[in-house]
């Protein structure tokens, strides 16, 4: 399975959305080492991946959501505005969005539910 990750070509024919969707699909059946490699690949996309990661953050569950959240946290401040924008539209997942924002900003505030 690891070879499948290495073969992802980041080109105009395999855009960021396709790349993230492909990598997150692989997360569902991966071991811890491969999940770490997938997360590193996602983070390497940087700000270009943020919108798709935010979309996946509110839709994903379980280990997939944790990889998305950690990727956004590792991308850092470039993620904050997109996350704040999502807060305006998504009441159901406010808790996870606020959690990721607080992790990025290093806040010690308690998260309101």
Short mmCIF file of N, CA, C and O in Angstrom, two decimals:
data_model
loop_
_atom_site.label_atom_id
_atom_site.label_comp_id
_atom_site.label_asym_id
_atom_site.label_seq_id
_atom_site.Cartn_x
_atom_site.Cartn_y
_atom_site.Cartn_z
N UNK A 1 0.82 -1.19 0.00
CA UNK A 1 0.00 0.00 0.00
C UNK A 1 0.87 1.26 0.00
O UNK A 1 0.49 2.25 -0.55
N UNK A 2 2.01 1.18 0.62
CA UNK A 2 2.88 2.34 0.68
C UNK A 2 3.29 2.81 -0.71
O UNK A 2 3.36 4.00 -0.97
N UNK A 3 3.52 1.89 -1.61
CA UNK A 3 3.88 2.26 -2.98
C UNK A 3 2.78 3.06 -3.64
O UNK A 3 3.05 3.95 -4.44
N UNK A 4 1.54 2.79 -3.29
CA UNK A 4 0.41 3.53 -3.86
C UNK A 4 0.49 4.99 -3.49
O UNK A 4 0.18 5.87 -4.28
N UNK A 5 0.91 5.30 -2.27
CA UNK A 5 1.04 6.68 -1.83
C UNK A 5 2.18 7.36 -2.57
O UNK A 5 2.07 8.49 -3.01
N UNK A 6 3.28 6.68 -2.75
CA UNK A 6 4.44 7.25 -3.42
C UNK A 6 4.16 7.55 -4.89
O UNK A 6 4.77 8.42 -5.47
N UNK A 7 3.20 6.84 -5.49
CA UNK A 7 2.91 7.02 -6.90
C UNK A 7 1.96 8.17 -7.20
O UNK A 7 1.67 8.44 -8.34
N UNK A 8 1.46 8.85 -6.17
CA UNK A 8 0.56 9.98 -6.41
C UNK A 8 1.37 11.08 -7.08
O UNK A 8 2.38 11.52 -6.57
N UNK A 9 0.91 11.49 -8.23
CA UNK A 9 1.59 12.55 -8.97
C UNK A 9 0.86 13.86 -8.72
O UNK A 9 -0.31 13.98 -9.00
N UNK A 10 1.56 14.84 -8.18
CA UNK A 10 0.96 16.13 -7.91
C UNK A 10 1.12 16.99 -9.16
O UNK A 10 2.03 17.77 -9.29
N UNK A 11 0.21 16.78 -10.09
CA UNK A 11 0.28 17.48 -11.36
C UNK A 11 -1.06 18.13 -11.65
O UNK A 11 -1.99 18.04 -10.87
N UNK A 12 -1.15 18.78 -12.79
CA UNK A 12 -2.40 19.44 -13.15
C UNK A 12 -3.51 18.44 -13.41
O UNK A 12 -4.67 18.76 -13.26
N UNK A 13 -3.17 17.21 -13.78
CA UNK A 13 -4.21 16.22 -14.02
C UNK A 13 -4.68 15.55 -12.74
O UNK A 13 -5.74 14.97 -12.70
N UNK A 14 -3.89 15.62 -11.70
CA UNK A 14 -4.26 15.05 -10.40
C UNK A 14 -4.23 16.20 -9.42
O UNK A 14 -3.25 16.44 -8.74
N UNK A 15 -5.32 16.97 -9.38
CA UNK A 15 -5.35 18.21 -8.62
C UNK A 15 -5.42 17.97 -7.11
O UNK A 15 -5.50 16.85 -6.65
N UNK A 16 -5.42 19.06 -6.35
CA UNK A 16 -5.40 18.97 -4.89
C UNK A 16 -6.60 18.22 -4.34
O UNK A 16 -6.46 17.39 -3.45
N UNK A 17 -7.79 18.50 -4.87
CA UNK A 17 -8.99 17.81 -4.39
C UNK A 17 -8.85 16.31 -4.61
O UNK A 17 -9.10 15.51 -3.69
N UNK A 18 -8.47 15.90 -5.79
CA UNK A 18 -8.29 14.48 -6.08
C UNK A 18 -7.22 13.87 -5.18
O UNK A 18 -7.37 12.75 -4.71
N UNK A 19 -6.14 14.60 -4.97
CA UNK A 19 -5.04 14.11 -4.14
C UNK A 19 -5.51 13.87 -2.72
O UNK A 19 -5.28 12.81 -2.14
N UNK A 20 -6.17 14.86 -2.14
CA UNK A 20 -6.64 14.73 -0.76
C UNK A 20 -7.68 13.62 -0.65
O UNK A 20 -7.61 12.80 0.27
N UNK A 21 -8.62 13.58 -1.56
CA UNK A 21 -9.63 12.51 -1.53
C UNK A 21 -8.97 11.13 -1.62
O UNK A 21 -9.35 10.21 -0.90
N UNK A 22 -8.00 10.99 -2.49
CA UNK A 22 -7.27 9.73 -2.65
C UNK A 22 -6.55 9.35 -1.36
O UNK A 22 -6.65 8.22 -0.88
N UNK A 23 -5.81 10.32 -0.81
CA UNK A 23 -5.04 10.04 0.39
C UNK A 23 -5.94 9.71 1.59
O UNK A 23 -5.65 8.80 2.36
N UNK A 24 -7.03 10.45 1.73
CA UNK A 24 -7.94 10.19 2.85
C UNK A 24 -8.66 8.86 2.70
O UNK A 24 -8.98 8.21 3.70
N UNK A 25 -8.90 8.43 1.50
CA UNK A 25 -9.48 7.10 1.27
C UNK A 25 -8.51 6.03 1.76
O UNK A 25 -8.92 5.05 2.38
N UNK A 26 -7.22 6.24 1.52
CA UNK A 26 -6.19 5.29 1.96
C UNK A 26 -6.08 5.24 3.49
O UNK A 26 -5.73 4.21 4.05
N UNK A 27 -6.38 6.35 4.16
CA UNK A 27 -6.32 6.40 5.63
C UNK A 27 -7.22 5.36 6.25
O UNK A 27 -6.88 4.76 7.27
N UNK A 28 -8.36 5.12 5.64
CA UNK A 28 -9.37 4.22 6.21
C UNK A 28 -8.86 2.80 6.40
O UNK A 28 -9.35 2.08 7.27
N UNK A 29 -7.88 2.39 5.61
CA UNK A 29 -7.37 1.02 5.68
C UNK A 29 -5.87 0.95 5.98
O UNK A 29 -5.24 -0.05 5.71
N UNK A 30 -5.33 2.02 6.54
CA UNK A 30 -3.89 2.07 6.75
C UNK A 30 -3.50 1.79 8.19
O UNK A 30 -4.30 1.95 9.11
N UNK A 31 -2.25 1.40 8.37
CA UNK A 31 -1.71 1.26 9.72
C UNK A 31 -1.15 2.61 10.16
O UNK A 31 -1.17 3.58 9.41
N UNK A 32 -0.65 2.68 11.39
CA UNK A 32 -0.18 3.95 11.95
C UNK A 32 0.95 4.56 11.14
O UNK A 32 0.98 5.78 10.92
N UNK A 33 1.87 3.75 10.67
CA UNK A 33 3.01 4.27 9.90
C UNK A 33 2.55 4.90 8.59
O UNK A 33 2.98 5.98 8.22
N UNK A 34 1.65 4.23 7.90
CA UNK A 34 1.14 4.76 6.63
C UNK A 34 0.29 6.01 6.86
O UNK A 34 0.36 6.97 6.09
N UNK A 35 -0.51 6.03 7.94
CA UNK A 35 -1.30 7.23 8.26
C UNK A 35 -0.39 8.43 8.47
O UNK A 35 -0.68 9.53 8.03
N UNK A 36 0.74 8.20 9.14
CA UNK A 36 1.70 9.27 9.35
C UNK A 36 2.27 9.77 8.03
O UNK A 36 2.40 10.98 7.80
N UNK A 37 2.58 8.85 7.14
CA UNK A 37 3.09 9.22 5.82
C UNK A 37 2.04 10.00 5.03
O UNK A 37 2.35 11.00 4.36
N UNK A 38 0.79 9.56 5.10
CA UNK A 38 -0.31 10.25 4.41
C UNK A 38 -0.46 11.66 4.95
O UNK A 38 -0.59 12.62 4.19
N UNK A 39 -0.44 11.79 6.28
CA UNK A 39 -0.55 13.11 6.89
C UNK A 39 0.58 14.01 6.43
O UNK A 39 0.36 15.18 6.10
N UNK A 40 1.78 13.50 6.37
CA UNK A 40 2.93 14.29 5.90
C UNK A 40 2.73 14.76 4.46
O UNK A 40 3.07 15.89 4.11
N UNK A 41 2.21 13.88 3.62
CA UNK A 41 1.95 14.25 2.21
C UNK A 41 0.91 15.37 2.15
O UNK A 41 1.06 16.32 1.39
N UNK A 42 -0.15 15.25 2.95
CA UNK A 42 -1.20 16.27 2.96
C UNK A 42 -0.63 17.60 3.43
O UNK A 42 -0.87 18.65 2.81
N UNK A 43 0.13 17.58 4.50
CA UNK A 43 0.71 18.81 5.04
C UNK A 43 1.66 19.45 4.03
O UNK A 43 1.72 20.67 3.91
N UNK A 44 2.34 18.64 3.25
CA UNK A 44 3.26 19.18 2.25
C UNK A 44 2.54 19.99 1.17
O UNK A 44 3.15 20.82 0.50
N UNK A 45 1.24 19.78 1.02
CA UNK A 45 0.45 20.56 0.05
C UNK A 45 0.21 21.98 0.56
O UNK A 45 -0.11 22.87 -0.22
N UNK A 46 0.32 22.18 1.85
CA UNK A 46 0.20 23.50 2.45
C UNK A 46 -1.15 24.15 2.27
O UNK A 46 -2.19 23.48 2.26
N UNK A 47 -1.14 25.45 2.08
CA UNK A 47 -2.36 26.24 2.00
C UNK A 47 -3.29 25.79 0.87
O UNK A 47 -4.50 25.92 0.97
N UNK A 48 -2.75 25.23 -0.18
CA UNK A 48 -3.57 24.75 -1.29
C UNK A 48 -4.54 23.66 -0.85
O UNK A 48 -5.58 23.46 -1.47
N UNK A 49 -4.24 22.99 0.24
CA UNK A 49 -5.08 21.89 0.72
C UNK A 49 -6.14 22.33 1.72
O UNK A 49 -7.06 21.56 2.01
N UNK A 50 -6.05 23.55 2.22
CA UNK A 50 -6.89 23.97 3.35
C UNK A 50 -8.38 23.86 3.07
O UNK A 50 -9.12 23.28 3.87
N UNK A 51 -8.87 24.38 1.98
CA UNK A 51 -10.32 24.36 1.70
C UNK A 51 -10.85 22.92 1.66
O UNK A 51 -11.91 22.63 2.23
N UNK A 52 -10.11 22.04 1.03
CA UNK A 52 -10.55 20.64 0.94
C UNK A 52 -10.45 19.94 2.28
O UNK A 52 -11.29 19.10 2.61
N UNK A 53 -9.46 20.30 3.08
CA UNK A 53 -9.35 19.72 4.41
C UNK A 53 -10.50 20.18 5.31
O UNK A 53 -11.06 19.37 6.05
N UNK A 54 -10.86 21.45 5.23
CA UNK A 54 -11.97 21.95 6.03
C UNK A 54 -13.26 21.24 5.63
O UNK A 54 -14.05 20.83 6.49
N UNK A 55 -13.46 21.06 4.35
CA UNK A 55 -14.64 20.32 3.87
C UNK A 55 -14.65 18.91 4.44
O UNK A 55 -15.68 18.42 4.93
N UNK A 56 -13.52 18.26 4.44
CA UNK A 56 -13.42 16.90 4.97
C UNK A 56 -13.53 16.87 6.48
O UNK A 56 -14.02 15.90 7.05
N UNK A 57 -13.09 17.91 7.16
CA UNK A 57 -13.16 17.95 8.61
C UNK A 57 -14.59 17.81 9.10
O UNK A 57 -14.86 17.08 10.04
N UNK A 58 -15.50 18.49 8.45
CA UNK A 58 -16.89 18.46 8.90
C UNK A 58 -17.63 17.22 8.41
O UNK A 58 -18.65 16.86 8.99
N UNK A 59 -17.13 16.55 7.40
CA UNK A 59 -17.80 15.37 6.86
C UNK A 59 -17.22 14.05 7.38
O UNK A 59 -17.93 13.05 7.43
N UNK A 60 -15.94 14.04 7.72
CA UNK A 60 -15.25 12.80 8.09
C UNK A 60 -15.57 12.37 9.51
O UNK A 60 -16.01 13.16 10.34
N UNK A 61 -15.31 11.12 9.77
CA UNK A 61 -15.47 10.53 11.10
C UNK A 61 -14.22 9.74 11.45
O UNK A 61 -13.44 9.36 10.59
N UNK A 62 -14.03 9.49 12.73
CA UNK A 62 -12.98 8.60 13.21
C UNK A 62 -11.57 9.01 12.84
O UNK A 62 -11.21 10.18 12.90
N UNK A 63 -10.79 8.01 12.43
CA UNK A 63 -9.37 8.22 12.15
C UNK A 63 -9.17 9.19 10.99
O UNK A 63 -8.23 9.97 10.97
N UNK A 64 -10.08 9.17 10.05
CA UNK A 64 -10.00 10.09 8.90
C UNK A 64 -10.11 11.54 9.41
O UNK A 64 -9.33 12.39 9.00
N UNK A 65 -11.06 11.80 10.32
CA UNK A 65 -11.21 13.15 10.87
C UNK A 65 -9.96 13.55 11.66
O UNK A 65 -9.54 14.69 11.59
N UNK A 66 -9.37 12.61 12.37
CA UNK A 66 -8.18 12.96 13.16
C UNK A 66 -7.00 13.32 12.27
O UNK A 66 -6.24 14.24 12.58
N UNK A 67 -6.84 12.64 11.14
CA UNK A 67 -5.77 12.97 10.20
C UNK A 67 -6.02 14.34 9.58
O UNK A 67 -5.10 15.16 9.45
N UNK A 68 -7.27 14.63 9.24
CA UNK A 68 -7.61 15.94 8.68
C UNK A 68 -7.34 17.03 9.70
O UNK A 68 -6.71 18.05 9.38
N UNK A 69 -7.81 16.84 10.92
CA UNK A 69 -7.61 17.85 11.97
C UNK A 69 -6.13 18.09 12.23
O UNK A 69 -5.68 19.24 12.28
N UNK A 70 -5.35 17.03 12.36
CA UNK A 70 -3.92 17.20 12.61
C UNK A 70 -3.22 17.85 11.43
O UNK A 70 -2.31 18.67 11.62
N UNK A 71 -3.66 17.56 10.23
CA UNK A 71 -3.06 18.20 9.05
C UNK A 71 -3.33 19.70 9.07
O UNK A 71 -2.42 20.50 8.82
N UNK A 72 -4.56 20.09 9.40
CA UNK A 72 -4.89 21.52 9.49
C UNK A 72 -4.07 22.19 10.59
O UNK A 72 -3.56 23.30 10.41
N UNK A 73 -3.94 21.52 11.72
CA UNK A 73 -3.15 22.06 12.83
C UNK A 73 -1.70 22.24 12.39
O UNK A 73 -1.09 23.28 12.66
N UNK A 74 -1.15 21.27 11.71
CA UNK A 74 0.24 21.36 11.27
C UNK A 74 0.44 22.41 10.17
O UNK A 74 1.49 23.04 10.11
N UNK A 75 -0.55 22.59 9.32
CA UNK A 75 -0.46 23.66 8.31
C UNK A 75 -0.47 25.01 9.02
O UNK A 75 0.20 25.94 8.61
N UNK A 76 -1.21 25.10 10.10
CA UNK A 76 -1.12 26.25 10.98
C UNK A 76 -1.99 27.43 10.62
O UNK A 76 -3.13 27.26 10.17
N UNK A 77 -1.46 28.61 10.79
CA UNK A 77 -2.24 29.85 10.66
C UNK A 77 -2.88 30.02 9.28
O UNK A 77 -3.88 30.71 9.16
N UNK A 78 -2.35 29.39 8.27
CA UNK A 78 -2.95 29.45 6.94
C UNK A 78 -4.32 28.79 6.92
O UNK A 78 -5.11 29.01 6.00
N UNK A 79 -4.63 28.00 7.95
CA UNK A 79 -5.92 27.31 8.03
C UNK A 79 -6.99 28.11 8.76
O UNK A 79 -8.18 27.83 8.60
N UNK A 80 -6.60 29.07 9.55
CA UNK A 80 -7.53 29.71 10.48
C UNK A 80 -8.69 30.41 9.79
O UNK A 80 -9.84 30.23 10.19
N UNK A 81 -8.45 31.18 8.76
CA UNK A 81 -9.55 31.92 8.13
C UNK A 81 -10.59 30.99 7.53
O UNK A 81 -11.79 31.20 7.68
N UNK A 82 -10.16 29.95 6.86
CA UNK A 82 -11.11 28.99 6.29
C UNK A 82 -11.91 28.30 7.39
O UNK A 82 -13.11 28.06 7.23
N UNK A 83 -11.28 27.99 8.50
CA UNK A 83 -11.98 27.38 9.63
C UNK A 83 -13.00 28.35 10.22
O UNK A 83 -14.13 27.98 10.52
N UNK A 84 -12.61 29.60 10.38
CA UNK A 84 -13.54 30.61 10.91
C UNK A 84 -14.72 30.81 9.97
O UNK A 84 -15.85 30.98 10.43
N UNK A 85 -14.46 30.80 8.69
CA UNK A 85 -15.56 30.92 7.71
C UNK A 85 -16.53 29.75 7.85
O UNK A 85 -17.74 29.92 7.75
N UNK A 86 -16.00 28.56 8.08
CA UNK A 86 -16.85 27.37 8.24
C UNK A 86 -17.71 27.47 9.50
O UNK A 86 -18.83 26.98 9.52
N UNK A 87 -17.20 28.12 10.53
CA UNK A 87 -17.98 28.30 11.76
C UNK A 87 -19.29 29.03 11.50
O UNK A 87 -20.29 28.79 12.17
N UNK A 88 -19.29 29.92 10.50
CA UNK A 88 -20.48 30.69 10.19
C UNK A 88 -21.60 29.83 9.60
O UNK A 88 -22.77 30.18 9.68
N UNK A 89 -21.23 28.71 8.99
CA UNK A 89 -22.19 27.91 8.24
C UNK A 89 -22.49 26.55 8.85
O UNK A 89 -23.46 25.92 8.47
N UNK A 90 -21.67 26.08 9.74
CA UNK A 90 -21.82 24.71 10.23
C UNK A 90 -21.98 24.70 11.75
O UNK A 90 -21.02 24.73 12.49
N UNK A 91 -23.22 24.63 12.22
CA UNK A 91 -23.49 24.61 13.65
C UNK A 91 -23.25 23.23 14.27
O UNK A 91 -22.91 23.13 15.43
N UNK A 92 -23.44 22.19 13.49
CA UNK A 92 -23.31 20.83 14.00
C UNK A 92 -21.88 20.48 14.39
O UNK A 92 -21.64 19.73 15.32
N UNK A 93 -20.91 21.00 13.65
CA UNK A 93 -19.51 20.63 13.87
C UNK A 93 -18.68 21.76 14.47
O UNK A 93 -17.46 21.73 14.38
N UNK A 94 -19.34 22.73 15.09
CA UNK A 94 -18.61 23.85 15.67
C UNK A 94 -17.53 23.39 16.65
O UNK A 94 -16.46 23.98 16.72
N UNK A 95 -17.82 22.35 17.39
CA UNK A 95 -16.87 21.90 18.41
C UNK A 95 -15.53 21.47 17.81
O UNK A 95 -14.48 21.82 18.33
N UNK A 96 -15.57 20.72 16.71
CA UNK A 96 -14.32 20.25 16.12
C UNK A 96 -13.59 21.40 15.42
O UNK A 96 -12.36 21.48 15.47
N UNK A 97 -14.33 22.30 14.82
CA UNK A 97 -13.71 23.46 14.17
C UNK A 97 -13.04 24.34 15.21
O UNK A 97 -11.89 24.76 15.04
N UNK A 98 -13.74 24.59 16.32
CA UNK A 98 -13.16 25.40 17.40
C UNK A 98 -11.94 24.72 18.01
O UNK A 98 -10.96 25.37 18.35
N UNK A 99 -12.01 23.41 18.14
CA UNK A 99 -10.87 22.66 18.69
C UNK A 99 -9.63 22.87 17.82
O UNK A 99 -8.55 23.17 18.33
N UNK A 100 -9.78 22.73 16.51
CA UNK A 100 -8.64 22.88 15.61
C UNK A 100 -8.11 24.31 15.65
O UNK A 100 -6.89 24.53 15.73
N UNK A 101 -9.00 25.30 15.66
CA UNK A 101 -8.57 26.70 15.75
C UNK A 101 -7.79 26.92 17.04
O UNK A 101 -6.72 27.54 17.03
N UNK A 102 -8.31 26.42 18.16
CA UNK A 102 -7.63 26.59 19.44
C UNK A 102 -6.27 25.90 19.45
O UNK A 102 -5.32 26.43 20.03
N UNK A 103 -6.17 24.76 18.83
CA UNK A 103 -4.88 24.07 18.76
C UNK A 103 -3.87 24.87 17.94
O UNK A 103 -2.70 24.94 18.30
N UNK A 104 -4.32 25.48 16.87
CA UNK A 104 -3.43 26.28 16.04
C UNK A 104 -2.99 27.53 16.80
O UNK A 104 -1.81 27.90 16.79
N UNK A 105 -3.92 28.18 17.45
CA UNK A 105 -3.60 29.43 18.14
C UNK A 105 -2.97 29.21 19.50
O UNK A 105 -2.47 30.17 20.10
N UNK A 106 -3.01 27.98 20.00
CA UNK A 106 -2.41 27.71 21.30
C UNK A 106 -3.23 28.27 22.45
O UNK A 106 -2.72 28.60 23.50
N UNK A 107 -4.52 28.36 22.25
CA UNK A 107 -5.40 28.92 23.27
C UNK A 107 -5.64 27.95 24.39
O UNK A 107 -5.71 26.73 24.19
N UNK A 108 -5.78 28.48 25.59
CA UNK A 108 -6.13 27.68 26.75
C UNK A 108 -7.60 27.83 27.11
O UNK A 108 -8.03 27.38 28.16
N UNK A 109 -8.37 28.47 26.23
CA UNK A 109 -9.78 28.66 26.49
C UNK A 109 -10.51 27.34 26.46
O UNK A 109 -10.22 26.47 25.64
N UNK A 110 -11.50 27.21 27.34
CA UNK A 110 -12.36 26.03 27.31
C UNK A 110 -13.27 26.14 26.09
O UNK A 110 -13.70 27.22 25.73
N UNK A 111 -13.52 25.03 25.46
CA UNK A 111 -14.37 25.01 24.28
C UNK A 111 -15.84 24.94 24.70
O UNK A 111 -16.23 24.03 25.41
N UNK A 112 -16.63 25.91 24.29
CA UNK A 112 -18.05 25.90 24.58
C UNK A 112 -18.75 24.87 23.71
O UNK A 112 -18.40 24.71 22.55
N UNK A 113 -19.69 24.20 24.28
CA UNK A 113 -20.44 23.18 23.50
C UNK A 113 -21.79 23.70 23.14
O UNK A 113 -22.42 24.43 23.79
#
